[in-house]
Coordinates of C-alpha atoms in Angstrom, one line a residue:
M12 CA 172.4 159.4 161.3
S13 CA 170.4 161.2 164.0
F14 CA 168.5 159.0 166.6
F15 CA 166.3 162.0 167.4
R16 CA 163.2 163.0 165.4
R17 CA 162.3 166.5 164.8
R18 CA 158.8 167.6 165.4
G19 CA 156.6 166.8 162.5
S20 CA 158.7 163.9 161.3
S21 CA 156.0 161.4 162.1
H22 CA 153.7 163.2 159.7
Q23 CA 156.4 163.1 157.0
Q24 CA 156.8 159.4 157.7
Q25 CA 153.1 158.8 157.2
E26 CA 153.3 160.6 153.9
Q27 CA 156.2 158.3 152.9
E28 CA 154.4 155.2 154.0
Q29 CA 151.1 156.0 152.2
P30 CA 152.4 155.2 148.7
E31 CA 153.9 152.0 150.1
L32 CA 150.6 151.0 151.5
Q33 CA 148.9 151.8 148.2
S34 CA 151.5 149.8 146.4
E35 CA 150.9 146.8 148.7
S36 CA 147.1 147.2 148.2
K37 CA 147.5 147.1 144.4
V38 CA 149.8 144.1 144.6
N39 CA 147.2 142.2 146.6
E40 CA 144.5 143.3 144.2
L41 CA 146.5 142.0 141.3
K42 CA 147.3 138.8 143.1
A43 CA 143.6 138.2 143.7
A44 CA 142.7 139.0 140.1
L45 CA 145.3 136.5 138.8
G46 CA 143.9 133.7 141.0
P47 CA 145.8 130.6 142.3
L48 CA 149.2 130.0 140.5
S49 CA 151.4 126.9 140.6
G50 CA 154.7 125.7 139.4
R51 CA 157.0 128.2 137.6
S52 CA 154.2 130.8 137.3
F53 CA 154.0 130.8 141.1
L54 CA 157.8 131.2 141.3
Y55 CA 157.8 134.0 138.7
C56 CA 155.0 136.0 140.2
T57 CA 156.6 137.3 143.3
D58 CA 155.3 140.5 144.9
A59 CA 158.3 142.4 143.3
C60 CA 157.3 141.0 140.0
L61 CA 153.7 142.1 140.3
R62 CA 154.9 145.5 141.3
R63 CA 157.0 145.8 138.1
Y64 CA 154.0 145.0 136.0
L65 CA 151.9 147.4 137.9
E66 CA 154.5 150.1 137.4
A67 CA 154.7 149.4 133.7
R68 CA 150.9 149.9 133.4
N69 CA 150.7 153.0 135.7
W70 CA 149.2 150.9 138.5
N71 CA 146.2 149.9 136.5
V72 CA 145.4 146.4 137.9
E73 CA 143.4 145.2 134.9
K74 CA 146.1 146.3 132.4
A75 CA 148.8 144.8 134.5
K76 CA 146.9 141.6 134.8
K77 CA 146.6 141.4 131.0
M78 CA 150.3 142.1 130.5
L79 CA 151.4 139.6 133.1
E80 CA 149.1 136.9 131.7
E81 CA 150.6 137.5 128.3
T82 CA 154.1 137.1 129.8
L83 CA 153.1 133.8 131.5
A84 CA 151.7 132.5 128.2
W85 CA 154.9 133.5 126.4
R86 CA 157.1 131.9 129.1
S87 CA 155.1 128.7 129.0
T88 CA 155.9 128.3 125.2
Y89 CA 159.3 130.1 124.8
K90 CA 160.6 128.6 128.1
P91 CA 163.3 131.2 128.6
E92 CA 164.4 129.6 131.9
E93 CA 165.2 126.4 130.1
I94 CA 167.6 127.9 127.6
R95 CA 171.1 126.6 128.3
W96 CA 174.4 128.2 127.4
H97 CA 175.5 125.4 125.0
E98 CA 172.4 126.3 122.9
V99 CA 173.4 129.9 122.3
A100 CA 177.1 129.9 123.0
V101 CA 177.9 130.2 119.3
E102 CA 176.4 133.7 119.5
G103 CA 178.9 134.7 122.2
E104 CA 182.1 133.7 120.6
T105 CA 183.1 137.3 119.6
G106 CA 181.9 138.9 122.8
K107 CA 179.1 140.8 121.2
L108 CA 177.0 140.4 124.3
F109 CA 178.0 139.3 127.8
R110 CA 177.5 139.9 131.5
A111 CA 180.2 142.2 132.9
N112 CA 182.4 141.2 135.8
F113 CA 181.6 144.5 137.6
R114 CA 178.4 146.2 138.7
D115 CA 177.3 149.8 138.5
R116 CA 177.4 152.2 141.5
F117 CA 173.9 150.9 142.6
G118 CA 175.0 147.2 142.6
R119 CA 173.2 146.4 139.4
T120 CA 174.2 143.7 137.0
V121 CA 175.7 145.1 133.8
L122 CA 175.3 143.7 130.3
I123 CA 177.9 144.8 127.7
L124 CA 176.7 144.9 124.1
K125 CA 179.0 145.3 121.1
P126 CA 176.8 145.1 118.0
G127 CA 179.8 145.7 115.7
L128 CA 181.0 142.2 116.6
Q129 CA 178.0 140.5 115.0
N130 CA 179.0 137.0 113.9
T131 CA 175.8 135.0 113.0
T132 CA 172.8 135.3 110.7
S133 CA 170.1 133.5 112.6
M134 CA 167.8 136.2 114.0
D135 CA 165.9 133.7 116.1
N136 CA 169.0 132.5 117.8
Q137 CA 170.3 136.0 118.3
I138 CA 167.1 136.9 120.2
K139 CA 167.4 133.6 122.1
H140 CA 170.9 134.6 123.2
L141 CA 169.7 138.0 124.4
V142 CA 166.8 136.4 126.3
Y143 CA 169.2 133.9 127.9
L144 CA 171.5 136.7 129.1
M145 CA 168.5 138.7 130.4
E146 CA 167.5 135.7 132.5
N147 CA 171.1 135.2 133.6
A148 CA 171.4 138.9 134.6
M149 CA 168.2 138.6 136.6
L150 CA 169.6 135.5 138.3
N151 CA 172.7 137.5 139.3
L152 CA 170.9 140.6 140.7
P153 CA 171.7 141.3 144.3
E154 CA 168.9 141.0 146.8
G155 CA 166.5 143.9 146.6
Q156 CA 167.7 145.0 143.2
E157 CA 165.3 144.6 140.3
E158 CA 167.0 146.4 137.4
M159 CA 170.1 146.1 135.3
A160 CA 172.3 148.4 133.3
W161 CA 173.4 148.2 129.6
L162 CA 176.6 149.5 128.1
I163 CA 176.6 149.5 124.3
D164 CA 179.9 150.0 122.4
F165 CA 179.4 151.0 118.7
T166 CA 183.0 150.3 117.6
G167 CA 182.8 148.7 114.2
W168 CA 179.0 149.1 113.9
S169 CA 177.5 149.7 110.5
F170 CA 174.3 149.0 108.6
T171 CA 175.8 145.7 107.4
T172 CA 176.2 144.5 111.0
S173 CA 172.9 146.0 112.1
V174 CA 169.9 143.8 112.8
P175 CA 166.9 144.2 110.5
V176 CA 164.3 146.6 111.7
R177 CA 161.8 143.8 112.0
T178 CA 164.1 141.9 114.3
A179 CA 164.8 145.0 116.3
K180 CA 161.0 145.4 116.7
D181 CA 160.5 141.8 117.8
T182 CA 163.4 142.1 120.3
I183 CA 162.0 145.4 121.7
N184 CA 158.6 143.9 122.1
I185 CA 160.0 140.9 124.1
L186 CA 162.0 143.2 126.3
Q187 CA 159.1 145.7 126.9
D188 CA 156.3 143.2 127.2
H189 CA 158.0 140.4 129.2
Y190 CA 160.8 142.2 131.1
P191 CA 159.1 145.4 132.3
Q192 CA 161.1 147.6 134.7
R193 CA 164.2 145.5 134.3
L194 CA 166.2 148.1 132.4
A195 CA 167.5 150.9 134.6
V196 CA 169.6 152.6 131.9
A197 CA 171.2 151.9 128.6
F198 CA 174.3 153.9 127.6
L199 CA 174.9 154.1 123.9
Y200 CA 178.6 155.0 123.7
A201 CA 179.8 157.0 120.7
P202 CA 177.2 155.8 118.2
P203 CA 178.0 156.9 114.6
R204 CA 175.9 159.5 112.9
I205 CA 174.4 156.9 110.6
F206 CA 172.9 155.2 113.7
E207 CA 170.7 158.1 114.3
A208 CA 168.5 157.2 111.3
F209 CA 168.2 153.6 112.5
W210 CA 167.4 154.9 116.0
K211 CA 164.6 157.1 114.8
I212 CA 162.9 154.1 113.2
V213 CA 163.5 151.8 116.2
K214 CA 162.4 154.4 118.7
F215 CA 159.0 154.5 117.0
F216 CA 158.3 150.9 118.4
M217 CA 159.4 151.8 121.9
D218 CA 157.3 152.7 124.9
P219 CA 158.2 156.3 126.0
K220 CA 159.1 154.9 129.5
T221 CA 161.7 152.6 127.8
S222 CA 163.1 155.1 125.3
Q223 CA 163.7 157.6 128.1
K224 CA 166.1 155.1 129.7
V225 CA 168.5 155.1 126.7
K226 CA 171.2 157.7 126.9
F227 CA 173.6 158.7 124.1
V228 CA 177.2 159.3 125.3
Y229 CA 179.7 161.1 123.2
P230 CA 183.3 161.3 124.4
K231 CA 183.6 165.0 123.6
N232 CA 180.3 165.9 125.2
K233 CA 181.2 166.5 128.9
E234 CA 177.6 166.4 130.1
S235 CA 176.9 163.0 128.6
V236 CA 180.2 161.5 129.9
E237 CA 179.5 162.8 133.4
L238 CA 176.0 161.3 133.3
M239 CA 177.5 157.9 132.5
R240 CA 180.1 158.2 135.2
S241 CA 177.5 159.0 137.7
Y242 CA 176.4 155.4 137.2
F243 CA 179.8 153.8 137.0
D244 CA 183.1 153.9 138.8
V245 CA 185.7 155.0 136.2
D246 CA 188.1 152.5 137.6
N247 CA 185.7 149.7 136.7
L248 CA 184.6 151.2 133.4
P249 CA 186.3 149.6 130.4
T250 CA 188.6 151.8 128.3
E251 CA 186.3 151.4 125.3
F252 CA 183.7 153.3 127.4
G253 CA 186.1 156.0 128.5
G254 CA 187.1 154.3 131.7
K255 CA 190.4 153.0 133.1
A256 CA 189.8 149.2 133.2
T257 CA 191.3 147.0 130.5
M258 CA 188.8 144.3 129.7
K259 CA 189.3 141.4 127.3
Y260 CA 186.5 139.0 126.7
D261 CA 187.5 135.3 127.1
H262 CA 184.9 133.1 125.6
E263 CA 186.1 129.9 127.3
D264 CA 186.1 131.6 130.8
F265 CA 182.7 133.0 130.2
S266 CA 181.4 129.7 129.0
R267 CA 182.5 128.1 132.2
L268 CA 180.8 130.8 134.2
M269 CA 177.6 130.3 132.3
A270 CA 177.7 126.5 132.8
Q271 CA 177.9 127.2 136.5
D272 CA 175.0 129.6 136.3
D273 CA 172.9 127.0 134.3
V274 CA 173.1 124.7 137.4
K275 CA 172.0 127.6 139.6
A276 CA 169.1 128.4 137.3
A277 CA 168.0 124.8 137.2
K278 CA 168.0 124.7 141.0
F279 CA 166.0 127.9 141.2
W280 CA 163.3 126.8 138.8
G281 CA 163.2 123.3 140.2
F282 CA 164.2 121.1 137.3
D283 CA 167.1 118.8 136.7
Q284 CA 170.2 120.1 134.9
K285 CA 169.7 118.6 131.4
T286 CA 172.6 120.1 129.6
T287 CA 176.3 119.5 129.2
S288 CA 178.7 121.9 130.8
S289 CA 181.1 121.6 128.0
T290 CA 183.1 124.8 127.5
T291 CA 184.8 124.0 124.2
S292 CA 184.8 126.9 121.9
Y293 CA 181.4 128.3 121.5
A294 CA 180.4 131.4 119.6
A295 CA 178.8 134.7 120.5
G296 CA 176.6 137.3 119.2
A297 CA 173.1 138.2 120.1
A298 CA 171.7 140.5 117.5
V299 CA 171.6 143.6 119.6
A300 CA 168.5 145.7 119.6
P301 CA 169.2 148.0 122.6
E302 CA 166.6 149.6 124.6
P303 CA 167.1 153.2 123.7
V304 CA 166.5 156.6 125.2
V305 CA 167.7 160.0 124.1

């Protein structure tokens, strides 16, 4: 990197700094509009958080305020930070949704979804499982990183294992309304043709910003494969996604990891650990309603 500046670089720097100053100004404006916060709402509403809500609402402070207030109301009743692994572990037994042990090229947390491994029928608990893992993924983001990546394997998927459209809609609403700017990209790997009909319905409920983050990848389509590999090191990418890594989901190992993270979450949010850390066989399977983009 050069230690010398070319003439005119200070002007370029000012142009780069201007959006940052405008962003800071909007964050302060939103902060003032929200008024004093306390407890978990105060912990939640960091400057980075306010920026995400502003981005989701095209930097309109009033709209961002409304969106954020709705999230705070939802969090106060749903209490996603209080969900513990033992409550949703049955959903995870088959490995239909879990946090990967690798990151993408940008250091982001990766969630792996395998909707063909659906193993439960309680839609509410499936959503709860997904919310739990969203919170867990956020907890494990590296400093300065706000987004995560999704890898979705369609092996074994069919309409019989698919979530109902209504559940998909409810799930999408939670992800879009209460986790804005958290999804960097979602790769749908080798979805069957029949999924396209389901996708057209689901996409109707999605914000265009969200749907554009969903990428369809077909093994015989070189362009789509190369796009996915621009996000992932092929040596880390599991074989079921066209990579070289052999990955086997171990529910007991993952349960132990989640029990450790539950302690970390309790410390972050400032409440005592109230759950057992038992790792006896739990089950898996959050009904997966991906955040699509084509």
